[in-house]
PDB file of C-alpha atoms and ligand atoms in Angstrom:
ATOM      1  CA  UNK A1334      67.095  73.075  90.933  1.00  0.00           C
ATOM      2  CA  UNK A1335      67.699  76.732  91.049  1.00  0.00           C
ATOM      3  CA  UNK A1336      70.444  78.476  93.093  1.00  0.00           C
ATOM      4  CA  UNK A1337      68.883  80.957  95.667  1.00  0.00           C
ATOM      5  CA  UNK A1338      71.785  83.263  94.974  1.00  0.00           C
ATOM      6  CA  UNK A1339      70.515  83.937  91.730  1.00  0.00           C
ATOM      7  CA  UNK A1340      67.570  86.100  93.365  1.00  0.00           C
ATOM      8  CA  UNK A1341      68.455  86.632  96.973  1.00  0.00           C
ATOM      9  CA  UNK A1342      65.484  88.764  97.850  1.00  0.00           C
ATOM     10  CA  UNK A1343      63.049  86.392  96.393  1.00  0.00           C
ATOM     11  CA  UNK A1344      64.397  83.799  98.999  1.00  0.00           C
ATOM     12  CA  UNK A1345      62.883  86.059 101.712  1.00  0.00           C
ATOM     13  CA  UNK A1346      64.227  88.248 104.407  1.00  0.00           C
ATOM     14  CA  UNK A1347      65.193  85.443 106.610  1.00  0.00           C
ATOM     15  CA  UNK A1348      67.497  84.256 103.956  1.00  0.00           C
ATOM     16  CA  UNK A1349      69.041  87.611 103.152  1.00  0.00           C
ATOM     17  CA  UNK A1350      69.812  88.084 107.053  1.00  0.00           C
ATOM     18  CA  UNK A1351      71.393  84.536 106.936  1.00  0.00           C
ATOM     19  CA  UNK A1352      73.423  85.250 103.991  1.00  0.00           C
ATOM     20  CA  UNK A1353      74.724  88.570 105.476  1.00  0.00           C
ATOM     21  CA  UNK A1354      75.871  86.600 108.454  1.00  0.00           C
ATOM     22  CA  UNK A1355      77.507  83.799 106.483  1.00  0.00           C
ATOM     23  CA  UNK A1356      79.402  86.121 104.116  1.00  0.00           C
ATOM     24  CA  UNK A1357      80.721  88.394 106.926  1.00  0.00           C
ATOM     25  CA  UNK A1358      81.697  85.325 108.766  1.00  0.00           C
ATOM     26  CA  UNK A1359      83.463  84.035 105.651  1.00  0.00           C
ATOM     27  CA  UNK A1360      85.251  87.375 104.948  1.00  0.00           C
ATOM     28  CA  UNK A1361      86.502  87.491 108.377  1.00  0.00           C
ATOM     29  CA  UNK A1362      88.325  84.214 108.149  1.00  0.00           C
ATOM     30  CA  UNK A1363      92.129  84.780 108.352  1.00  0.00           C
ATOM     31  CA  UNK A1364      92.654  82.589 105.096  1.00  0.00           C
ATOM     32  CA  UNK A1365      89.985  84.695 103.335  1.00  0.00           C
ATOM     33  CA  UNK A1366      91.491  88.082 104.483  1.00  0.00           C
ATOM     34  CA  UNK A1367      94.865  86.530 103.076  1.00  0.00           C
ATOM     35  CA  UNK A1368      93.290  85.735  99.692  1.00  0.00           C
ATOM     36  CA  UNK A1369      91.486  89.053  99.288  1.00  0.00           C
ATOM     37  CA  UNK A1370      94.578  91.210 100.351  1.00  0.00           C
ATOM     38  CA  UNK A1371      96.919  88.980  98.033  1.00  0.00           C
ATOM     39  CA  UNK A1372      94.772  89.642  94.960  1.00  0.00           C
ATOM     40  CA  UNK A1373      94.255  93.197  95.741  1.00  0.00           C
ATOM     41  CA  UNK A1374      97.919  93.287  95.407  1.00  0.00           C
ATOM     42  CA  UNK A1375      97.775  92.816  91.762  1.00  0.00           C
ATOM     43  CA  UNK A1376      95.461  95.670  91.163  1.00  0.00           C
ATOM     44  CA  UNK A1377      96.579  99.363  90.582  1.00  0.00           C
ATOM     45  CA  UNK A1378      95.109 102.192  92.539  1.00  0.00           C
ATOM     46  CA  UNK A1379      95.777 105.339  90.517  1.00  0.00           C
ATOM     47  CA  UNK A1380      94.822 108.801  91.986  1.00  0.00           C
ATOM     48  CA  UNK A1381      91.168 109.173  91.714  1.00  0.00           C
ATOM     49  CA  UNK A1382      90.626 105.717  90.281  1.00  0.00           C
ATOM     50  CA  UNK A1383      87.380 104.035  90.269  1.00  0.00           C
ATOM     51  CA  UNK A1384      87.071 100.276  91.412  1.00  0.00           C
ATOM     52  CA  UNK A1385      83.910  98.347  91.515  1.00  0.00           C
ATOM     53  CA  UNK A1386      82.934  94.941  92.985  1.00  0.00           C
ATOM     54  CA  UNK A1387      80.108  93.003  90.953  1.00  0.00           C
ATOM     55  CA  UNK A1388      77.775  90.975  93.172  1.00  0.00           C
ATOM     56  CA  UNK A1389      79.138  92.587  96.156  1.00  0.00           C
ATOM     57  CA  UNK A1390      76.632  90.805  98.673  1.00  0.00           C
ATOM     58  CA  UNK A1391      77.076  92.380 102.169  1.00  0.00           C
ATOM     59  CA  UNK A1392      80.218  94.511 100.916  1.00  0.00           C
ATOM     60  CA  UNK A1393      82.931  92.607 102.905  1.00  0.00           C
ATOM     61  CA  UNK A1394      85.361  92.879  99.663  1.00  0.00           C
ATOM     62  CA  UNK A1395      84.246  96.263  98.615  1.00  0.00           C
ATOM     63  CA  UNK A1396      85.119  97.533 102.230  1.00  0.00           C
ATOM     64  CA  UNK A1397      88.796  96.304 101.644  1.00  0.00           C
ATOM     65  CA  UNK A1398      88.897  97.714  98.174  1.00  0.00           C
ATOM     66  CA  UNK A1399      87.779 101.084  99.567  1.00  0.00           C
ATOM     67  CA  UNK A1400      90.683 100.801 102.072  1.00  0.00           C
ATOM     68  CA  UNK A1401      93.117 100.491  99.160  1.00  0.00           C
ATOM     69  CA  UNK A1402      91.630 103.017  96.970  1.00  0.00           C
ATOM     70  CA  UNK A1403      92.921 106.312  98.682  1.00  0.00           C
ATOM     71  CA  UNK A1404      91.384 109.138  97.061  1.00  0.00           C
ATOM     72  CA  UNK A1405      89.615 106.769  94.468  1.00  0.00           C
ATOM     73  CA  UNK A1406      86.056 105.523  94.929  1.00  0.00           C
ATOM     74  CA  UNK A1407      84.907 101.867  95.580  1.00  0.00           C
ATOM     75  CA  UNK A1408      81.421 100.862  94.426  1.00  0.00           C
ATOM     76  CA  UNK A1409      79.720  97.916  95.211  1.00  0.00           C
ATOM     77  CA  UNK A1410      76.939  96.681  93.112  1.00  0.00           C
ATOM     78  CA  UNK A1411      74.492  93.770  93.580  1.00  0.00           C
ATOM     79  CA  UNK A1412      71.038  92.806  92.414  1.00  0.00           C
ATOM     80  CA  UNK A1413      69.713  92.318  95.792  1.00  0.00           C
ATOM     81  CA  UNK A1414      68.064  95.144  97.465  1.00  0.00           C
ATOM     82  CA  UNK A1415      68.194  93.510 100.896  1.00  0.00           C
ATOM     83  CA  UNK A1416      72.034  92.878 100.609  1.00  0.00           C
ATOM     84  CA  UNK A1417      72.789  96.345  99.318  1.00  0.00           C
ATOM     85  CA  UNK A1418      70.903  97.740 102.252  1.00  0.00           C
ATOM     86  CA  UNK A1419      73.077  95.717 104.631  1.00  0.00           C
ATOM     87  CA  UNK A1420      76.181  96.600 102.734  1.00  0.00           C
ATOM     88  CA  UNK A1421      75.489 100.182 102.889  1.00  0.00           C
ATOM     89  CA  UNK A1422      74.822 100.094 106.678  1.00  0.00           C
ATOM     90  CA  UNK A1423      77.896  98.006 107.440  1.00  0.00           C
ATOM     91  CA  UNK A1424      80.070 100.419 105.286  1.00  0.00           C
ATOM     92  CA  UNK A1425      78.388 103.884 106.404  1.00  0.00           C
ATOM     93  CA  UNK A1426      81.420 105.346 108.060  1.00  0.00           C
ATOM     94  CA  UNK A1427      83.666 104.956 104.972  1.00  0.00           C
ATOM     95  CA  UNK A1428      83.769 107.997 102.930  1.00  0.00           C
ATOM     96  CA  UNK A1429      85.073 106.700  99.553  1.00  0.00           C
ATOM     97  CA  UNK A1430      82.719 103.567  99.667  1.00  0.00           C
ATOM     98  CA  UNK A1431      79.188 103.297  98.321  1.00  0.00           C
ATOM     99  CA  UNK A1432      76.581 100.612  97.037  1.00  0.00           C
ATOM    100  CA  UNK A1433      74.087 100.249  94.549  1.00  0.00           C
ATOM    101  CA  UNK A1434      71.550  97.791  93.361  1.00  0.00           C
ATOM    102  CA  UNK A1435      72.419  96.501  89.515  1.00  0.00           C
ATOM    103  CA  UNK A1436      72.721  93.358  87.916  1.00  0.00           C
ATOM    104  CA  UNK A1437      76.203  92.476  86.649  1.00  0.00           C
ATOM    105  CA  UNK A1438      75.046  92.360  83.006  1.00  0.00           C
ATOM    106  CA  UNK A1439      73.808  95.916  82.994  1.00  0.00           C
ATOM    107  CA  UNK A1440      75.818  98.285  84.766  1.00  0.00           C
ATOM    108  CA  UNK A1441      75.443 102.245  84.723  1.00  0.00           C
ATOM    109  CA  UNK A1442      79.248 102.965  84.304  1.00  0.00           C
ATOM    110  CA  UNK A1443      80.359 104.365  80.971  1.00  0.00           C
ATOM    111  CA  UNK A1444      82.416 102.318  78.455  1.00  0.00           C
ATOM    112  CA  UNK A1445      86.217 102.240  79.639  1.00  0.00           C
ATOM    113  CA  UNK A1446      85.555 104.144  82.901  1.00  0.00           C
ATOM    114  CA  UNK A1447      86.759 101.871  85.469  1.00  0.00           C
ATOM    115  CA  UNK A1448      89.968 100.847  86.850  1.00  0.00           C
ATOM    116  CA  UNK A1449      89.258  97.522  88.587  1.00  0.00           C
ATOM    117  CA  UNK A1450      86.502  95.000  88.565  1.00  0.00           C
ATOM    118  CA  UNK A1451      86.188  92.421  91.273  1.00  0.00           C
ATOM    119  CA  UNK A1452      84.009  89.405  91.369  1.00  0.00           C
ATOM    120  CA  UNK A1453      84.093  87.428  94.430  1.00  0.00           C
ATOM    121  CA  UNK A1454      82.145  84.094  94.445  1.00  0.00           C
ATOM    122  CA  UNK A1455      79.689  85.323  91.951  1.00  0.00           C
ATOM    123  CA  UNK A1456      80.451  83.591  88.694  1.00  0.00           C
ATOM    124  CA  UNK A1457      79.652  80.291  90.225  1.00  0.00           C
ATOM    125  CA  UNK A1458      75.991  81.491  90.979  1.00  0.00           C
ATOM    126  CA  UNK A1459      75.079  82.837  87.671  1.00  0.00           C
ATOM    127  CA  UNK A1460      73.779  80.982  84.529  1.00  0.00           C
ATOM    128  CA  UNK A1461      75.488  83.114  82.031  1.00  0.00           C
ATOM    129  CA  UNK A1462      79.108  84.081  83.260  1.00  0.00           C
ATOM    130  CA  UNK A1463      79.916  85.246  79.644  1.00  0.00           C
ATOM    131  CA  UNK A1464      77.264  88.130  80.050  1.00  0.00           C
ATOM    132  CA  UNK A1465      79.086  89.512  83.385  1.00  0.00           C
ATOM    133  CA  UNK A1466      82.459  89.088  81.761  1.00  0.00           C
ATOM    134  CA  UNK A1467      81.164  91.057  78.525  1.00  0.00           C
ATOM    135  CA  UNK A1468      79.919  93.729  80.924  1.00  0.00           C
ATOM    136  CA  UNK A1469      83.275  93.927  82.869  1.00  0.00           C
ATOM    137  CA  UNK A1470      85.222  94.061  79.587  1.00  0.00           C
ATOM    138  CA  UNK A1471      82.892  97.038  78.490  1.00  0.00           C
ATOM    139  CA  UNK A1472      83.365  99.217  81.553  1.00  0.00           C
ATOM    140  CA  UNK A1473      87.100  98.510  82.250  1.00  0.00           C
ATOM    141  CA  UNK A1474      89.769 100.889  80.909  1.00  0.00           C
ATOM    142  CA  UNK A1475      92.147  99.592  78.578  1.00  0.00           C
ATOM    143  CA  UNK A1476      94.948  98.350  80.923  1.00  0.00           C
ATOM    144  CA  UNK A1477      92.362  97.909  83.688  1.00  0.00           C
ATOM    145  CA  UNK A1478      92.408  94.737  85.871  1.00  0.00           C
ATOM    146  CA  UNK A1479      89.603  92.057  86.423  1.00  0.00           C
ATOM    147  CA  UNK A1480      89.861  89.940  89.543  1.00  0.00           C
ATOM    148  CA  UNK A1481      87.793  86.991  89.973  1.00  0.00           C
ATOM    149  CA  UNK A1482      87.860  84.957  93.047  1.00  0.00           C
ATOM    150  CA  UNK A1483      85.548  81.820  93.291  1.00  0.00           C
ATOM    151  CA  UNK A1484      85.348  78.486  95.226  1.00  0.00           C
ATOM    152  CA  UNK A1485      86.057  75.236  93.533  1.00  0.00           C
ATOM    153  CA  UNK A1486      82.562  73.996  94.866  1.00  0.00           C
ATOM    154  CA  UNK A1487      83.019  70.476  93.260  1.00  0.00           C
ATOM    155  CA  UNK A1488      85.851  69.766  95.654  1.00  0.00           C
ATOM    156  CA  UNK A1489      84.163  71.267  98.774  1.00  0.00           C
ATOM    157  CA  UNK A1490      84.729  68.587 101.593  1.00  0.00           C
ATOM    158  CA  UNK A1491      83.566  68.403 105.182  1.00  0.00           C
ATOM    159  CA  UNK A1492      83.564  64.795 105.569  1.00  0.00           C
ATOM    160  CA  UNK A1493      86.044  62.508 107.396  1.00  0.00           C
ATOM    161  CA  UNK A1494      84.780  59.186 106.571  1.00  0.00           C
ATOM    162  CA  UNK A1495      82.837  57.487 103.619  1.00  0.00           C
ATOM    163  CA  UNK A1496      79.207  58.158 104.332  1.00  0.00           C
ATOM    164  CA  UNK A1497      79.677  60.871 106.873  1.00  0.00           C
ATOM    165  CA  UNK A1498      76.441  62.843 107.307  1.00  0.00           C
ATOM    166  CA  UNK A1499      78.523  66.256 107.417  1.00  0.00           C
ATOM    167  CA  UNK A1500      79.638  65.596 103.764  1.00  0.00           C
ATOM    168  CA  UNK A1501      76.041  65.020 102.733  1.00  0.00           C
ATOM    169  CA  UNK A1502      75.308  68.460 104.033  1.00  0.00           C
ATOM    170  CA  UNK A1503      78.177  69.873 101.953  1.00  0.00           C
ATOM    171  CA  UNK A1504      76.815  68.049  98.763  1.00  0.00           C
ATOM    172  CA  UNK A1505      73.240  69.129  99.289  1.00  0.00           C
ATOM    173  CA  UNK A1506      74.535  72.881  99.595  1.00  0.00           C
ATOM    174  CA  UNK A1507      76.591  72.482  96.401  1.00  0.00           C
ATOM    175  CA  UNK A1508      73.829  70.793  94.430  1.00  0.00           C
ATOM    176  CA  UNK A1509      71.102  73.363  95.529  1.00  0.00           C
ATOM    177  CA  UNK A1510      72.926  76.620  96.363  1.00  0.00           C
ATOM    178  CA  UNK A1511      75.587  76.793  93.792  1.00  0.00           C
ATOM    179  CA  UNK A1512      74.716  77.240  89.752  1.00  0.00           C
ATOM    180  CA  UNK A1513      78.042  75.839  88.321  1.00  0.00           C
ATOM    181  CA  UNK A1514      80.225  73.822  90.699  1.00  0.00           C
ATOM    182  CA  UNK A1515      82.791  73.272  87.911  1.00  0.00           C
ATOM    183  CA  UNK A1516      83.140  77.124  87.170  1.00  0.00           C
ATOM    184  CA  UNK A1517      86.839  77.217  88.541  1.00  0.00           C
ATOM    185  CA  UNK A1518      87.746  74.668  85.822  1.00  0.00           C
ATOM    186  CA  UNK A1519      86.330  76.876  83.046  1.00  0.00           C
ATOM    187  CA  UNK A1520      87.417  80.270  84.250  1.00  0.00           C
ATOM    188  CA  UNK A1521      90.626  81.004  82.267  1.00  0.00           C
ATOM    189  CA  UNK A1522      88.879  79.934  78.965  1.00  0.00           C
ATOM    190  CA  UNK A1523      85.930  82.125  79.860  1.00  0.00           C
ATOM    191  CA  UNK A1524      87.952  85.134  80.590  1.00  0.00           C
ATOM    192  CA  UNK A1525      90.026  84.738  77.376  1.00  0.00           C
ATOM    193  CA  UNK A1526      86.972  84.383  75.473  1.00  0.00           C
ATOM    194  CA  UNK A1527      85.769  87.649  76.872  1.00  0.00           C
ATOM    195  CA  UNK A1528      88.860  89.351  75.440  1.00  0.00           C
ATOM    196  CA  UNK A1529      91.092  89.750  78.461  1.00  0.00           C
ATOM    197  CA  UNK A1530      94.566  88.539  78.821  1.00  0.00           C
ATOM    198  CA  UNK A1531      95.037  86.213  81.951  1.00  0.00           C
ATOM    199  CA  UNK A1532      97.939  87.426  84.209  1.00  0.00           C
ATOM    200  CA  UNK A1533      97.652  85.083  87.088  1.00  0.00           C
ATOM    201  CA  UNK A1534      95.623  82.056  88.065  1.00  0.00           C
ATOM    202  CA  UNK A1535      96.279  80.205  91.416  1.00  0.00           C
ATOM    203  CA  UNK A1536      94.485  78.203  94.013  1.00  0.00           C
ATOM    204  CA  UNK A1537      94.563  78.691  97.838  1.00  0.00           C
ATOM    205  CA  UNK A1538      93.192  76.033 100.241  1.00  0.00           C
ATOM    206  CA  UNK A1539      90.508  77.295 102.588  1.00  0.00           C
ATOM    207  CA  UNK A1540      90.691  74.792 105.599  1.00  0.00           C
ATOM    208  CA  UNK A1541      88.124  75.163 108.257  1.00  0.00           C
ATOM    209  CA  UNK A1542      89.086  73.823 111.481  1.00  0.00           C
ATOM    210  CA  UNK A1543      87.371  76.446 113.778  1.00  0.00           C
ATOM    211  CA  UNK A1544      84.633  78.898 113.601  1.00  0.00           C
ATOM    212  CA  UNK A1545      81.370  79.129 111.815  1.00  0.00           C
ATOM    213  CA  UNK A1546      82.404  78.926 108.257  1.00  0.00           C
ATOM    214  CA  UNK A1547      81.031  75.409 107.496  1.00  0.00           C
ATOM    215  CA  UNK A1548      77.747  76.501 109.012  1.00  0.00           C
ATOM    216  CA  UNK A1549      76.554  77.640 105.634  1.00  0.00           C
ATOM    217  CA  UNK A1550      76.517  74.036 104.566  1.00  0.00           C
ATOM    218  CA  UNK A1551      75.238  72.397 107.937  1.00  0.00           C
ATOM    219  CA  UNK A1552      72.853  75.333 108.860  1.00  0.00           C
ATOM    220  CA  UNK A1553      71.650  76.887 105.532  1.00  0.00           C
ATOM    221  CA  UNK A1554      71.639  73.571 103.433  1.00  0.00           C
ATOM    222  CA  UNK A1555      70.234  71.585 106.223  1.00  0.00           C
ATOM    223  CA  UNK A1556      67.456  74.164 107.008  1.00  0.00           C
ATOM    224  CA  UNK A1557      66.422  73.690 103.212  1.00  0.00           C
ATOM    225  CA  UNK A1558      66.463  70.204 103.667  1.00  0.00           C
ATOM    226  CA  UNK A1559      63.799  70.635 106.717  1.00  0.00           C
ATOM    227  CA  UNK A1560      61.806  72.998 104.752  1.00  0.00           C
ATOM    228  CA  UNK A1561      61.396  70.790 101.753  1.00  0.00           C
ATOM    229  CA  UNK A1562      60.452  67.816 104.103  1.00  0.00           C
ATOM    230  CA  UNK A1563      63.521  65.886 103.256  1.00  0.00           C
ATOM    231  CA  UNK A1564      64.712  65.569 106.877  1.00  0.00           C
ATOM    232  CA  UNK A1565      63.211  66.363 110.249  1.00  0.00           C
ATOM    233  CA  UNK A1566      64.097  69.387 112.321  1.00  0.00           C
ATOM    234  CA  UNK A1567      65.350  67.060 114.850  1.00  0.00           C
ATOM    235  CA  UNK A1568      67.735  65.537 112.536  1.00  0.00           C
ATOM    236  CA  UNK A1569      69.104  69.149 111.367  1.00  0.00           C
ATOM    237  CA  UNK A1570      69.621  69.886 115.163  1.00  0.00           C
ATOM    238  CA  UNK A1571      71.557  66.766 115.584  1.00  0.00           C
ATOM    239  CA  UNK A1572      73.686  67.600 112.438  1.00  0.00           C
ATOM    240  CA  UNK A1573      74.249  71.327 113.933  1.00  0.00           C
ATOM    241  CA  UNK A1574      75.260  69.580 117.146  1.00  0.00           C
ATOM    242  CA  UNK A1575      77.556  66.965 115.395  1.00  0.00           C
ATOM    243  CA  UNK A1576      79.290  70.200 113.683  1.00  0.00           C
ATOM    244  CA  UNK A1577      79.623  72.076 117.088  1.00  0.00           C
ATOM    245  CA  UNK A1578      80.943  68.678 118.778  1.00  0.00           C
ATOM    246  CA  UNK A1579      83.579  68.377 116.377  1.00  0.00           C
ATOM    247  CA  UNK A1580      84.550  72.064 116.422  1.00  0.00           C
ATOM    248  CA  UNK A1581      84.626  71.720 120.277  1.00  0.00           C
ATOM    249  CA  UNK A1582      86.888  68.970 120.363  1.00  0.00           C
ATOM    250  CA  UNK A1583      89.040  70.280 117.483  1.00  0.00           C
ATOM    251  CA  UNK A1584      88.327  67.480 115.031  1.00  0.00           C
ATOM    252  CA  UNK A1585      86.324  69.230 112.471  1.00  0.00           C
ATOM    253  CA  UNK A1586      87.987  69.211 109.030  1.00  0.00           C
ATOM    254  CA  UNK A1587      86.739  71.327 106.078  1.00  0.00           C
ATOM    255  CA  UNK A1588      88.431  71.936 102.931  1.00  0.00           C
ATOM    256  CA  UNK A1589      87.484  74.100  99.825  1.00  0.00           C
ATOM    257  CA  UNK A1590      89.839  75.347  97.127  1.00  0.00           C
ATOM    258  CA  UNK A1591      89.600  79.018  96.239  1.00  0.00           C
ATOM    259  CA  UNK A1592      90.868  80.136  92.747  1.00  0.00           C
ATOM    260  CA  UNK A1593      92.068  83.644  92.209  1.00  0.00           C
ATOM    261  CA  UNK A1594      92.258  84.959  88.589  1.00  0.00           C
ATOM    262  CA  UNK A1595      93.817  88.321  87.553  1.00  0.00           C
ATOM    263  CA  UNK A1596      93.455  89.435  83.905  1.00  0.00           C
ATOM    264  CA  UNK A1597      93.957  92.729  82.017  1.00  0.00           C
ATOM    265  CA  UNK A1598      91.938  94.617  79.439  1.00  0.00           C
ATOM    266  CA  UNK A1599      94.424  95.015  76.434  1.00  0.00           C
ATOM    267  CA  UNK A1600      95.222  98.462  75.446  1.00  0.00           C
TER     268      UNK A1600
HETATM  269  C1  SAM B2363      77.890  84.104  97.563  1.00  0.00           C
HETATM  270  S1  SAM B2363      77.360  85.975  97.187  1.00  0.00           S
HETATM  271  C2  SAM B2363      78.933  86.623  97.184  1.00  0.00           C
HETATM  272  C3  SAM B2363      78.871  88.178  97.790  1.00  0.00           C
HETATM  273  C4  SAM B2363      80.273  88.823  97.925  1.00  0.00           C
HETATM  274  N1  SAM B2363      80.728  88.974  96.662  1.00  0.00           N
HETATM  275  C5  SAM B2363      81.179  88.050  98.895  1.00  0.00           C
HETATM  276  O1  SAM B2363      81.959  87.179  98.479  1.00  0.00           O
HETATM  277  O2  SAM B2363      80.918  88.271 100.356  1.00  0.00           O
HETATM  278  C6  SAM B2363      77.065  85.895  95.656  1.00  0.00           C
HETATM  279  C7  SAM B2363      76.337  87.400  95.129  1.00  0.00           C
HETATM  280  O3  SAM B2363      76.108  87.374  93.728  1.00  0.00           O
HETATM  281  C8  SAM B2363      75.006  87.966  93.415  1.00  0.00           C
HETATM  282  N2  SAM B2363      74.464  87.853  92.082  1.00  0.00           N
HETATM  283  C9  SAM B2363      73.648  86.875  91.729  1.00  0.00           C
HETATM  284  N3  SAM B2363      73.393  86.948  90.347  1.00  0.00           N
HETATM  285  C10 SAM B2363      73.969  88.131  89.978  1.00  0.00           C
HETATM  286  C11 SAM B2363      74.014  88.940  88.835  1.00  0.00           C
HETATM  287  N4  SAM B2363      73.248  88.513  87.863  1.00  0.00           N
HETATM  288  N5  SAM B2363      74.733  90.050  88.697  1.00  0.00           N
HETATM  289  C12 SAM B2363      75.491  90.446  89.871  1.00  0.00           C
HETATM  290  N6  SAM B2363      75.409  89.764  91.127  1.00  0.00           N
HETATM  291  C13 SAM B2363      74.739  88.857  91.095  1.00  0.00           C
HETATM  292  C14 SAM B2363      74.023  87.733  94.625  1.00  0.00           C
HETATM  293  O4  SAM B2363      72.914  88.455  94.768  1.00  0.00           O
HETATM  294  C15 SAM B2363      75.184  87.441  95.894  1.00  0.00           C
HETATM  295  O5  SAM B2363      75.275  88.697  96.602  1.00  0.00           O
END
């Protein structure tokens, strides 16, 4: 089945609005802030540097890159016009930040012109990660850094018992809203094959015991099951109520490993 993140606009305005909400919610989780700030520590931010995010979505990570860039520029790119419009609005007050519509396989930047390329939960949503990695290699300066962060979706878990319906929501989401749930395991080989030297590869657990981070699976995944006639709207409501009940009584437990890879273009 095709992953709607491959063409967010085609999935409709409601989906775009929900994706903005989900991405901004996830980006604000303390563990995600920690992950992003830790990987940005690996980047160099030279005077007047150029730093781009490929597949920027609503721009939460690009805003953090801009905050580090000093008098350099941060540019977020994404194929979705709807997401780029939302990102531009959310980042409108930041002087060294801009957004533009572009597919990650065909960027407008010159060869060897970019200091840092970031891809945050993008490669697990594309059919040919090699093509995005080749484009990142092309635009990076020799010595420039490629930073990839992605979820190990295959190990996503929000169940607390065998047959737990919460886990069914997570499985449905991974099977229908992710292109390659095994991407993380292949990442180092893919990056090396693109010609970059891997400097760092590590995993940080994203543990969800509060907040709305797991609603992407129960809310968006569940809504898709209703739309496809697989479950009733009443059951979806009940699943959301169960999510909310566990959150309220402090028994919700979600787990998703996040990989960070940092690589350098030789030169
Ligand atoms: C899960 S979102 C991640 C957004 C953002 N990086 C974040 O983490 O908040 C995946 C993003 O990849 C984008 N995307 C999908 N196919 C792409 C491609 N071929 N090139 C660049 N971005 C792509 C989608 O439009 C979407 O914004």
